[in-house]
Amino acid sequence: MNHKLVATALLGAALLAGCTKPNTPTPTPGTQTEFGKLQALKPGTQDTINTKLKVNIVFVGYRQTLPGQVATARQVSTADFDQILPGSYDAVNRIPSAYGRTEKTGTSFDFDYNYVFADQTFEDDFFKFVQTKEVSQPAALTSREKIFNCQGDPTCTTPAGNITRAIDANNNIVVDALKTENWLADNVSRVGVKPGEYTIYFVNWYDRPDFKFHSYARLDAKDTDTGAPFGTYSSRRLIAWGGSARENAPAQRVWFYDLSANPDPWTDAIDVTNPDVDGDEVPDYRMPPIWEYGTRKANIGYGRKVSPDLALVARYTAINLLFTPSPIYRAALTPPEMPDTINLDVHVEQGDGAADPATVLKNGLLQDRVKVLQPFATFKQSSKTTALDGDLADVYKCFFGVSEDTCSPDYADFSGEKLFQFGVKELRETYKTTPAGTYNLPIYLFNDSTNSQGGLLGVAYDDGETGTQSFVYSFLTPDLLDFGYGFTDTTVHETGHHLSLSHPHDGYDSEQNLSYGPSGDFHFVNTGDQSATIMSYNDLSRTFGQFNLDSQYRYLTAAYLNNTNAILELVRRANKAGSVSSAAQSADSKFVQAKTKYDALDYLGAAQLAHDGYRSVLSAAKSAGVSVTAYKWYENLNGLEGLSVGQGAKMRFSPTFKAQTGVVAFPEETAYQRKLRLSK
């Protein structure tokens, strides 16, 4: 043995050991609290889940303005988008916020935009696809397309002189909107987009030699109860579609918008002559068909460029109203103890001689369709039918504002107050026998045998003081039934509101602190209805779409997080932290995992983990003897007999959809929207 070599090796090892730092554990991230170190939970804090959200904007058939060149009317400059698109969005609960104190939803976004110009092969394949017989068919001109050609009376023999091109009846097709959306979703990887990411496709067929005049449609769309073929109505022709939830398939988050389609009737683009189309004496900004951009004719396309208009659509329709909208109500329902069970408490108020309720309401479908919005609660349903007569008939008629002296002149809401109080009285009686942990969602269906009102289908009422959701009202009259409406779809829509969701045509821009809807400078946002959601007004969807589900599951994730924070604060104040610390640590780990899923767009998975964490803390708190109670709006009403709490705030309510600074509650619909909805 070479002792010298061994000694040298031992000496080297000793020197090396002396130079090596002792092993030290990596510090656990997080903040030290009475419950131990927590990473995601912040006891007593109203927190916000912020995420970086990628939005792909893909141009199909558009050409980009080259550096140094002057932008033409139909070219796209991404600089226009950079100037107009928002950098962030911070969602609020809109109706509670309209009472004077902005209430954050707990979800915010920083946007990362990716602009893509599809290559020629993709364009060729797409426009070949939409012309196949499985996707499109030749179509006669609709009455509204004739109105565009004539700019007025659809019987003209010569097209109006102030339009650039008339729609050619011999070269016109109607394209299946859903099949188009699915093709674009299935082919996103061809434009460098990861499937499942939020993607806007801006389509332009006009500048190609194979161009055909065209519109999109959902021709198979029918009312659930009556079978009325809403999808065939000329008022329901489309230039946009997206947000469909495909059964047993990964989420697709695609919305396309095609200005080369025939002018959009839903945003009054068929009228390119008159500045004011809704009669409120304010010019209405809408997007003409692409061939009118840059025209020298006397119409709304004069001097217009398509690029900034597309950016406006991306911001105020796609992003604010479809991708990352603010809800109208809290998703939590009864904070801080959210319900285990939701009972759809259906009251059919049956007018003498009105339609048989069994023919205009499918109770099973109602429950099946709404339960996806609260997937961790057990749904039940109760139903009773009473005659629409006597005192009930009187308060029902008051809801439609007969006169102040016959209704509720001593209340701010003189017309609706008596109906509201009628419901509160019934709800209090119901809760006397309701098991703990069950939330009664009161739904009143007024099946009237007379045309007692002008066409309102429904409304999701709040409590009149805090902006908390209260009652769902649905209305059916002979005129509405004749047009094709039943109760099921309306009630799903209004229950969607009650459970949080907004319309896709009105909302809030958080960076600008601006509430807006389809009116004036924002008339064009009515295209938000051209998406797969029963929350729209065009009657083309029966269920909640992918954008709805994404939004709701984000709201729920934030609600579980913040209500867990609230419960932990109750525990701390009760000096019970030691009894709940183990549950808090376990829940914190679940919320960390939930954030990872949330960032990866797995919103249902995030909400599931958040729900599990919330429930474990709630259970531990109750086991420790901490009082955690659900908020009961019907027990906290100022000005009703037997109850007295602090002075309620006055809601900022707008009877129109005109844009306003701050958070404003908008009407369920305006007279102009109702006229559009009731047109064929």
XYZ file of C-alpha atoms in Angstrom:
680
model
C 0.000 0.000 0.000
C 1.249 3.471 -0.859
C 0.827 5.216 2.530
C 1.900 8.527 1.045
C -0.948 8.529 -1.485
C -3.518 7.550 1.154
C -2.359 10.325 3.459
C -2.519 12.850 0.651
C -6.104 11.750 -0.226
C -7.221 11.988 3.381
C -5.691 15.439 3.699
C -7.474 16.595 0.519
C -10.787 15.258 1.744
C -10.339 17.035 5.051
C -9.518 20.325 3.313
C -12.533 19.927 1.016
C -14.821 19.241 3.967
C -13.519 22.356 5.654
C -14.399 24.471 2.607
C -17.955 23.081 2.296
C -20.768 24.935 4.071
C -22.892 22.840 6.421
C -26.243 21.665 5.012
C -28.969 24.207 5.903
C -32.676 23.712 5.190
C -34.275 25.969 2.592
C -36.549 28.409 4.398
C -40.251 27.746 3.921
C -41.816 30.592 1.926
C -44.754 32.442 3.355
C -45.737 34.734 6.203
C -45.656 33.789 9.859
C -49.131 33.907 11.459
C -50.809 32.578 14.577
C -51.665 29.521 12.462
C -48.061 28.963 11.443
C -46.376 30.022 8.221
C -48.895 30.499 5.392
C -48.165 31.065 1.691
C -51.601 31.662 0.156
C -53.918 32.410 3.057
C -53.933 35.827 4.736
C -56.245 35.785 7.748
C -58.500 38.823 7.915
C -57.494 40.050 4.465
C -59.595 40.572 1.337
C -57.137 39.187 -1.193
C -56.980 39.173 -4.977
C -55.792 36.334 -7.179
C -53.697 37.995 -9.846
C -52.616 36.094 -12.916
C -50.860 36.830 -16.186
C -53.283 35.982 -18.953
C -52.203 35.456 -22.522
C -54.591 36.696 -25.203
C -53.896 35.681 -28.789
C -55.155 37.952 -31.549
C -55.071 36.168 -34.892
C -55.715 37.955 -38.193
C -57.055 35.823 -41.026
C -57.212 37.559 -44.403
C -55.869 40.867 -43.107
C -52.553 42.358 -44.178
C -50.202 44.172 -41.846
C -49.072 47.716 -42.583
C -45.363 47.521 -43.384
C -42.851 49.778 -41.614
C -42.720 53.246 -43.149
C -45.916 52.786 -45.145
C -49.167 54.658 -44.707
C -51.913 52.453 -43.243
C -54.765 51.908 -45.668
C -58.377 51.514 -44.597
C -58.337 47.705 -44.416
C -54.787 47.083 -43.223
C -53.919 46.278 -39.629
C -51.302 48.009 -37.515
C -50.588 46.312 -34.197
C -49.647 49.762 -32.870
C -53.381 50.553 -32.835
C -53.934 47.572 -30.581
C -51.037 48.522 -28.314
C -52.606 51.944 -27.815
C -56.155 50.706 -27.182
C -55.943 47.334 -25.420
C -55.928 47.246 -21.597
C -52.842 46.260 -19.651
C -54.882 44.803 -16.813
C -58.353 44.052 -15.491
C -59.574 44.037 -11.885
C -63.068 42.543 -11.593
C -65.756 43.965 -9.284
C -69.153 42.752 -8.097
C -71.145 45.258 -10.094
C -74.479 45.636 -8.307
C -73.022 45.634 -4.759
C -70.460 48.181 -5.989
C -73.239 50.371 -7.392
C -74.317 51.055 -3.801
C -71.326 53.295 -3.208
C -68.481 51.055 -2.078
C -66.480 49.276 -4.747
C -66.478 45.563 -3.960
C -63.674 43.601 -5.585
C -64.367 40.116 -6.857
C -60.863 38.974 -5.960
C -59.769 38.228 -9.530
C -57.398 40.407 -11.535
C -55.358 39.973 -14.691
C -52.258 41.345 -16.367
C -52.504 40.757 -20.093
C -49.867 39.390 -22.430
C -50.851 39.931 -26.065
C -49.683 37.764 -28.926
C -50.396 39.048 -32.453
C -50.426 36.507 -35.269
C -51.060 36.977 -38.996
C -52.182 33.638 -40.417
C -50.195 32.446 -43.408
C -51.621 31.891 -46.877
C -52.062 28.146 -46.431
C -54.137 28.622 -43.300
C -56.266 31.268 -45.034
C -56.814 29.081 -48.076
C -57.828 26.107 -45.960
C -60.188 28.165 -43.803
C -62.045 29.834 -46.654
C -62.232 26.522 -48.486
C -63.737 24.985 -45.348
C -66.508 27.578 -44.938
C -67.608 26.962 -48.533
C -68.096 23.202 -48.120
C -71.654 21.927 -48.326
C -71.459 20.549 -44.781
C -70.797 24.052 -43.442
C -72.647 26.510 -45.676
C -75.472 26.747 -48.150
C -76.737 29.286 -50.693
C -79.093 31.780 -49.105
C -81.642 34.273 -50.318
C -81.235 37.782 -48.954
C -82.893 38.353 -45.608
C -85.161 41.339 -45.077
C -82.362 43.085 -43.193
C -79.825 42.476 -45.942
C -82.300 44.021 -48.357
C -82.625 46.996 -46.010
C -78.840 47.434 -46.193
C -78.909 47.411 -49.987
C -81.703 49.983 -50.006
C -80.706 51.878 -46.867
C -84.364 51.874 -45.974
C -87.312 50.371 -47.832
C -86.285 46.766 -48.715
C -88.372 46.820 -51.909
C -86.080 49.200 -53.807
C -85.055 48.118 -57.301
C -81.802 50.078 -57.329
C -79.306 49.915 -54.442
C -78.798 53.064 -52.399
C -76.251 55.426 -53.877
C -74.317 55.946 -50.653
C -73.099 52.364 -50.221
C -69.961 51.015 -51.861
C -71.310 47.555 -52.662
C -74.710 45.937 -52.468
C -75.032 42.351 -51.254
C -75.332 40.092 -54.306
C -78.287 37.730 -53.981
C -76.665 35.401 -56.532
C -73.420 35.085 -54.566
C -74.643 34.812 -50.990
C -74.280 31.986 -48.479
C -75.109 31.324 -44.829
C -72.363 29.625 -42.780
C -72.747 27.462 -39.685
C -71.265 29.537 -36.849
C -70.590 26.637 -34.483
C -68.773 24.542 -37.085
C -66.689 27.591 -37.958
C -65.746 28.151 -34.319
C -64.825 24.491 -33.869
C -62.606 24.473 -36.976
C -60.759 27.562 -35.776
C -60.341 26.022 -32.320
C -59.117 22.726 -33.756
C -56.521 24.514 -35.884
C -55.044 27.028 -33.435
C -51.743 25.183 -33.284
C -51.260 25.963 -36.981
C -50.964 29.653 -36.108
C -48.645 29.000 -33.187
C -51.312 29.157 -30.496
C -51.593 26.628 -27.699
C -55.037 24.944 -27.625
C -57.180 26.226 -24.782
C -55.718 29.736 -24.685
C -57.924 32.782 -25.076
C -57.935 33.610 -28.764
C -59.682 36.207 -30.921
C -59.822 35.533 -34.646
C -60.384 38.620 -36.797
C -61.519 37.383 -40.210
C -61.517 39.168 -43.578
C -62.628 37.261 -46.673
C -63.376 40.337 -48.762
C -59.921 40.878 -50.264
C -59.716 37.403 -51.796
C -60.775 36.360 -55.319
C -63.020 33.586 -53.954
C -65.042 36.008 -51.778
C -68.716 35.307 -51.287
C -71.191 37.488 -49.485
C -72.035 35.599 -46.340
C -73.459 35.636 -42.861
C -73.200 33.168 -39.998
C -76.099 31.514 -38.204
C -77.179 28.948 -35.634
C -80.085 27.726 -37.751
C -80.901 24.848 -35.402
C -81.376 27.074 -32.320
C -84.877 26.653 -30.844
C -86.680 27.598 -27.648
C -86.595 24.747 -25.138
C -90.333 24.834 -24.395
C -92.018 25.994 -27.606
C -89.554 24.931 -30.282
C -89.678 28.430 -31.791
C -86.889 28.529 -34.446
C -85.031 31.632 -33.252
C -81.953 30.643 -35.232
C -83.772 31.151 -38.537
C -84.823 34.752 -37.830
C -83.079 37.393 -39.927
C -82.455 39.456 -36.777
C -80.307 36.572 -35.496
C -77.827 36.465 -38.382
C -74.286 36.775 -37.046
C -70.839 38.171 -37.786
C -69.241 36.613 -34.683
C -69.396 33.511 -32.532
C -67.407 31.624 -29.913
C -67.165 30.414 -26.348
C -68.848 27.060 -26.912
C -68.261 24.292 -24.379
C -67.785 21.061 -26.293
C -69.002 17.981 -24.489
C -66.290 15.523 -23.395
C -63.578 17.675 -24.958
C -60.843 20.004 -23.654
C -61.817 23.634 -23.140
C -61.670 25.828 -26.224
C -61.542 29.579 -25.728
C -62.048 30.966 -29.215
C -64.190 33.873 -30.439
C -64.189 34.961 -34.088
C -65.351 38.293 -35.519
C -65.801 38.742 -39.267
C -66.309 42.263 -40.661
C -66.379 40.871 -44.194
C -69.675 39.177 -43.349
C -72.918 40.854 -44.338
C -73.662 43.859 -42.085
C -74.624 42.878 -38.573
C -78.323 43.389 -37.742
C -77.738 42.972 -33.976
C -75.611 46.152 -33.876
C -77.583 48.004 -36.575
C -74.697 47.899 -39.029
C -77.323 47.402 -41.743
C -77.935 51.150 -41.392
C -74.800 52.975 -42.491
C -76.643 56.221 -43.196
C -78.120 57.445 -39.920
C -75.772 58.314 -37.039
C -78.407 57.675 -34.348
C -80.136 54.315 -34.744
C -81.723 53.843 -31.318
C -83.461 57.216 -31.169
C -81.781 58.633 -28.052
C -80.353 61.625 -29.978
C -76.779 60.383 -29.498
C -74.699 59.019 -32.426
C -74.260 55.249 -32.158
C -70.810 53.883 -32.966
C -70.978 50.601 -34.854
C -68.802 48.807 -37.376
C -69.904 48.880 -41.036
C -69.129 45.940 -43.342
C -65.499 45.975 -44.294
C -66.075 47.123 -47.858
C -67.380 50.445 -46.528
C -64.175 51.278 -44.642
C -62.384 54.249 -46.186
C -65.263 54.902 -48.572
C -65.808 58.295 -50.150
C -69.557 57.696 -49.978
C -71.743 59.538 -47.452
C -72.009 56.842 -44.803
C -70.490 55.897 -41.453
C -67.519 54.230 -43.159
C -66.236 57.532 -44.543
C -62.663 58.086 -43.373
C -62.732 55.018 -41.112
C -59.881 52.537 -40.690
C -60.532 48.965 -39.664
C -57.467 48.505 -37.451
C -58.475 50.747 -34.497
C -62.055 49.489 -34.744
C -60.913 45.894 -34.376
C -58.885 46.948 -31.337
C -62.025 48.512 -29.828
C -63.897 45.244 -30.353
C -61.040 43.304 -28.772
C -61.035 45.476 -25.654
C -64.640 46.407 -25.010
C -66.340 43.243 -26.255
C -64.011 40.244 -26.229
C -61.813 40.990 -23.201
C -64.064 43.031 -20.897
C -67.364 41.259 -21.582
C -66.439 37.710 -22.630
C -62.966 36.733 -21.403
C -62.579 38.493 -18.025
C -65.932 40.110 -17.146
C -67.114 41.495 -13.838
C -70.088 39.635 -12.345
C -73.229 41.458 -11.290
C -73.561 39.604 -7.962
C -71.309 37.815 -5.469
C -70.662 34.177 -6.275
C -70.351 33.469 -2.535
C -74.144 33.865 -1.963
C -73.981 33.766 1.876
C -70.527 34.780 3.074
C -68.640 33.714 5.076
C -70.466 30.367 5.347
C -71.193 29.356 1.785
C -74.064 26.894 1.291
C -73.744 23.111 1.035
C -77.150 22.816 -0.631
C -79.034 25.116 -2.999
C -82.772 24.675 -3.280
C -84.433 26.116 -6.367
C -87.657 27.258 -4.745
C -90.014 27.629 -7.719
C -93.320 29.467 -7.302
C -95.627 29.203 -10.318
C -98.170 32.015 -10.131
C -100.824 30.730 -12.513
C -103.222 33.086 -14.231
C -106.727 31.869 -14.974
C -106.696 30.552 -18.535
C -102.906 30.827 -18.960
C -100.876 28.079 -20.639
C -100.483 24.770 -18.810
C -97.235 25.129 -16.779
C -96.149 21.655 -17.871
C -95.968 22.909 -21.482
C -93.881 26.021 -20.752
C -91.519 24.876 -17.982
C -89.143 21.917 -17.824
C -88.192 21.735 -14.148
C -85.568 19.044 -14.590
C -83.714 20.987 -17.269
C -83.757 24.118 -15.128
C -81.850 22.359 -12.369
C -79.496 20.499 -14.720
C -78.510 23.671 -16.531
C -77.854 25.943 -13.556
C -76.048 23.507 -11.260
C -72.794 23.873 -13.223
C -72.460 27.370 -11.751
C -72.184 25.996 -8.197
C -70.594 22.583 -8.843
C -69.710 21.850 -5.196
C -73.210 22.371 -3.817
C -75.991 19.805 -3.889
C -78.989 21.059 -5.854
C -82.581 20.390 -4.930
C -85.843 21.751 -6.231
C -89.205 22.527 -4.682
C -92.235 23.784 -6.535
C -95.692 25.038 -5.763
C -98.448 26.556 -7.875
C -100.825 29.261 -6.669
C -103.467 31.316 -8.417
C -102.400 34.680 -9.804
C -105.268 36.594 -8.243
C -106.191 38.677 -5.193
C -103.381 40.485 -3.383
C -100.750 38.651 -5.414
C -102.261 39.887 -8.686
C -102.281 43.436 -7.319
C -98.608 43.461 -6.349
C -97.704 41.761 -9.628
C -99.419 44.536 -11.595
C -97.693 47.150 -9.457
C -94.332 45.757 -10.571
C -95.009 47.192 -14.009
C -95.640 50.667 -12.635
C -99.371 51.241 -12.917
C -99.280 54.430 -10.824
C -97.663 55.734 -7.657
C -100.877 56.126 -5.690
C -101.923 52.496 -6.193
C -98.567 50.888 -5.467
C -95.854 51.859 -2.966
C -95.561 55.660 -2.943
C -93.622 55.719 0.345
C -90.733 53.672 -1.085
C -87.983 54.579 -3.535
C -89.044 51.683 -5.762
C -92.742 52.478 -5.716
C -93.661 49.895 -8.345
C -91.622 46.853 -7.329
C -91.623 47.264 -3.549
C -94.901 45.488 -2.815
C -93.909 42.450 -4.868
C -90.531 42.450 -3.123
C -92.141 42.571 0.330
C -94.541 39.796 -0.658
C -91.551 37.612 -1.515
C -89.654 38.530 1.677
C -92.625 37.450 3.785
C -92.820 34.085 2.006
C -89.056 33.587 2.178
C -88.920 34.169 5.927
C -91.617 31.550 6.416
C -89.736 29.125 4.186
C -86.522 29.481 6.175
C -88.302 28.548 9.406
C -88.294 24.929 8.205
C -85.162 24.996 6.034
C -82.241 22.809 7.194
C -79.010 24.569 8.161
C -76.581 24.945 5.267
C -79.349 25.143 2.650
C -79.764 28.244 0.510
C -83.236 28.898 -0.864
C -83.093 30.518 -4.280
C -86.608 31.982 -4.701
C -87.913 31.871 -8.286
C -91.286 33.375 -9.165
C -92.850 32.483 -12.510
C -95.798 34.717 -13.399
C -97.874 32.854 -15.980
C -100.275 35.588 -17.019
C -103.325 35.031 -19.205
C -103.406 38.717 -20.208
C -100.902 40.979 -21.935
C -100.380 42.976 -18.775
C -96.940 44.339 -19.704
C -94.842 45.256 -22.685
C -92.627 42.247 -23.137
C -90.232 41.927 -20.181
C -89.136 38.300 -19.838
C -87.489 38.404 -16.442
C -85.242 40.106 -13.936
C -82.908 39.065 -11.106
C -83.696 41.457 -8.245
C -81.355 42.629 -5.475
C -82.168 43.494 -1.850
C -82.357 47.251 -2.467
C -79.760 48.075 0.199
C -76.498 46.185 -0.220
C -76.746 44.851 -3.752
C -77.180 41.270 -2.537
C -79.186 39.051 -4.879
C -82.743 38.366 -3.710
C -85.470 37.127 -6.101
C -85.687 35.745 -9.614
C -88.791 36.812 -11.548
C -89.844 35.351 -14.902
C -92.839 36.559 -16.879
C -94.929 34.956 -19.596
C -97.882 36.580 -21.374
C -99.863 35.471 -24.430
C -97.859 37.822 -26.671
C -94.546 36.425 -25.420
C -95.804 32.879 -25.802
C -96.964 33.620 -29.349
C -93.521 34.975 -30.200
C -92.029 31.679 -29.055
C -90.962 32.049 -25.435
C -91.568 29.659 -22.557
C -90.289 29.814 -18.986
C -87.314 27.434 -19.002
C -84.724 29.435 -20.942
C -85.690 32.750 -19.343
C -85.456 31.259 -15.861
C -82.053 29.690 -16.541
C -80.882 33.123 -17.749
C -82.183 34.972 -14.687
C -80.889 32.310 -12.296
C -77.511 32.721 -14.000
C -77.679 36.373 -12.978
C -78.596 35.430 -9.401
C -75.593 33.117 -9.205
C -73.357 35.998 -10.421
C -73.191 36.203 -14.223
C -73.477 39.385 -16.308
C -74.841 39.890 -19.798
C -72.239 39.667 -22.566
C -73.349 43.101 -23.844
C -72.852 45.348 -20.813
C -70.135 45.614 -18.228
C -67.243 47.487 -16.717
C -63.763 48.600 -17.761
C -61.624 48.652 -14.595
C -58.683 50.647 -15.995
C -61.000 53.441 -17.093
C -63.471 52.984 -14.202
C -66.202 52.981 -16.833
C -69.581 51.230 -16.996
C -70.974 50.840 -20.503
C -73.451 48.970 -22.655
C -74.730 48.928 -26.261
C -75.369 52.650 -26.630
C -73.631 55.706 -28.038
C -69.875 55.221 -28.390
C -70.277 51.567 -27.390
C -73.260 50.534 -29.488
C -71.026 47.964 -31.193
C -70.629 45.863 -28.004
C -73.989 44.226 -28.676
C -71.871 41.737 -30.644
C -71.013 40.229 -27.275
C -74.399 38.510 -27.563
C -72.966 36.618 -30.514
C -71.361 34.039 -28.265
C -72.356 30.715 -26.785
C -74.188 31.721 -23.638
C -77.759 31.761 -22.437
C -76.891 35.118 -20.850
C -77.177 36.753 -24.287
C -80.381 38.205 -25.723
C -80.457 36.574 -29.139
C -81.960 33.253 -27.941
C -79.350 31.141 -29.735
C -77.966 29.285 -26.683
C -79.674 27.170 -24.049
C -76.732 26.666 -21.677
C -73.749 28.432 -20.132
C -70.697 28.546 -22.372
C -66.987 28.135 -21.743
C -66.443 31.820 -20.996
C -69.245 31.674 -18.393
C -67.779 28.593 -16.738
C -64.266 30.034 -16.664
C -65.492 33.245 -15.069
C -67.693 31.522 -12.502
C -64.983 29.113 -11.394
C -62.544 32.009 -11.012
C -65.097 33.907 -8.900
C -65.630 30.813 -6.760
C -61.897 30.223 -6.279
C -61.493 33.789 -5.020
C -64.637 33.482 -2.883
C -63.354 30.340 -1.174
C -59.983 31.993 -0.585
C -61.387 35.170 0.937
C -64.044 33.466 3.012
C -61.365 31.160 4.392
C -59.384 34.281 5.303
C -62.495 35.674 7.006
C -63.104 32.473 8.988
C -59.483 32.382 10.141
C -59.875 35.926 11.424
C -62.970 34.855 13.371
C -60.912 31.999 14.801
C -58.084 34.357 15.769
C -60.468 36.737 17.518
C -61.946 33.793 19.423
C -58.413 32.789 20.543
C -58.820 29.361 18.926
C -55.899 29.496 16.468
C -54.164 26.525 18.045
C -57.191 24.291 17.430
C -57.416 25.256 13.756
C -53.739 25.621 12.812
C -53.448 22.100 11.380
C -56.487 22.630 9.134
C -55.163 26.051 8.139
C -51.798 24.590 7.121
C -53.465 21.847 5.084
C -55.841 24.332 3.435
C -52.965 26.684 2.652
C -51.268 23.898 0.723
C -54.446 23.340 -1.284
C -54.722 27.038 -2.122
C -51.104 27.046 -3.329
C -51.975 24.123 -5.617
C -55.171 25.904 -6.669
C -53.173 28.939 -7.810
C -50.993 26.686 -9.973
C -54.061 25.219 -11.658
C -55.613 28.685 -11.954
C -52.562 30.037 -13.788
C -52.711 26.987 -16.090
C -56.362 27.834 -17.009
C -57.721 24.818 -15.122
C -60.323 26.928 -13.346
C -62.580 24.074 -12.281
C -59.616 22.235 -10.802
C -58.585 25.405 -8.963
C -62.076 25.904 -7.584
C -62.225 22.271 -6.437
C -59.007 22.596 -4.430
C -60.103 25.965 -3.046
C -63.452 24.484 -2.017
C -61.723 21.599 -0.239
C -59.444 23.989 1.635
C -62.329 26.240 2.597
C -64.449 23.357 3.877
C -61.647 21.942 6.012
C -61.097 25.299 7.742
C -64.836 25.884 8.183
C -65.254 22.438 9.755
C -62.274 22.925 12.067
C -63.509 26.344 13.150
C -66.953 25.025 14.005
C -65.467 22.056 15.851
C -63.455 24.535 17.912
C -66.667 26.298 18.890
C -66.188 29.372 16.684
C -69.420 30.949 15.460
C -69.432 31.161 11.644
C -72.775 32.252 10.223
C -74.138 32.762 6.733
C -75.242 36.254 5.721
C -79.033 36.400 5.528
C -80.066 39.407 3.488
C -83.761 38.934 4.261
C -83.051 39.530 7.961
C -81.155 42.747 7.307
C -83.622 45.103 5.656
C -84.081 48.667 6.775
C -87.623 50.050 6.657
C -89.565 46.798 6.830
C -91.738 45.946 9.791
C -89.909 44.401 12.742
C -86.418 45.107 11.416
C -84.176 48.112 11.697
C -80.554 48.320 10.635
C -78.363 51.157 9.404
C -79.457 53.473 6.646
C -79.186 51.746 3.304
C -77.159 53.253 0.470
C -78.742 54.455 -2.729
C -77.913 52.451 -5.815
C -76.320 54.165 -8.797
C -78.815 53.001 -11.399
C -78.962 53.984 -15.032
C -82.177 53.528 -17.039
C -80.073 53.541 -20.233
C -76.837 51.910 -21.361
C -74.994 55.185 -21.843
C -71.405 54.974 -20.640
C -70.796 56.426 -17.182
C -67.846 56.849 -14.862
C -67.900 54.471 -11.908
C -69.791 51.250 -11.287
C -73.437 51.513 -12.329
C -76.329 49.051 -12.302
C -77.897 48.825 -15.734
C -81.470 47.718 -16.538
C -82.280 44.172 -17.554
C -83.132 45.631 -20.937
C -84.102 48.916 -22.544
C -87.099 49.502 -24.791
C -84.764 49.539 -27.784
C -83.226 46.178 -26.859
C -86.663 44.711 -26.303
C -87.730 45.833 -29.773
C -84.663 44.137 -31.234
C -85.240 40.931 -29.259
C -88.891 40.772 -30.306
C -88.094 41.168 -34.004
C -87.759 38.364 -36.530
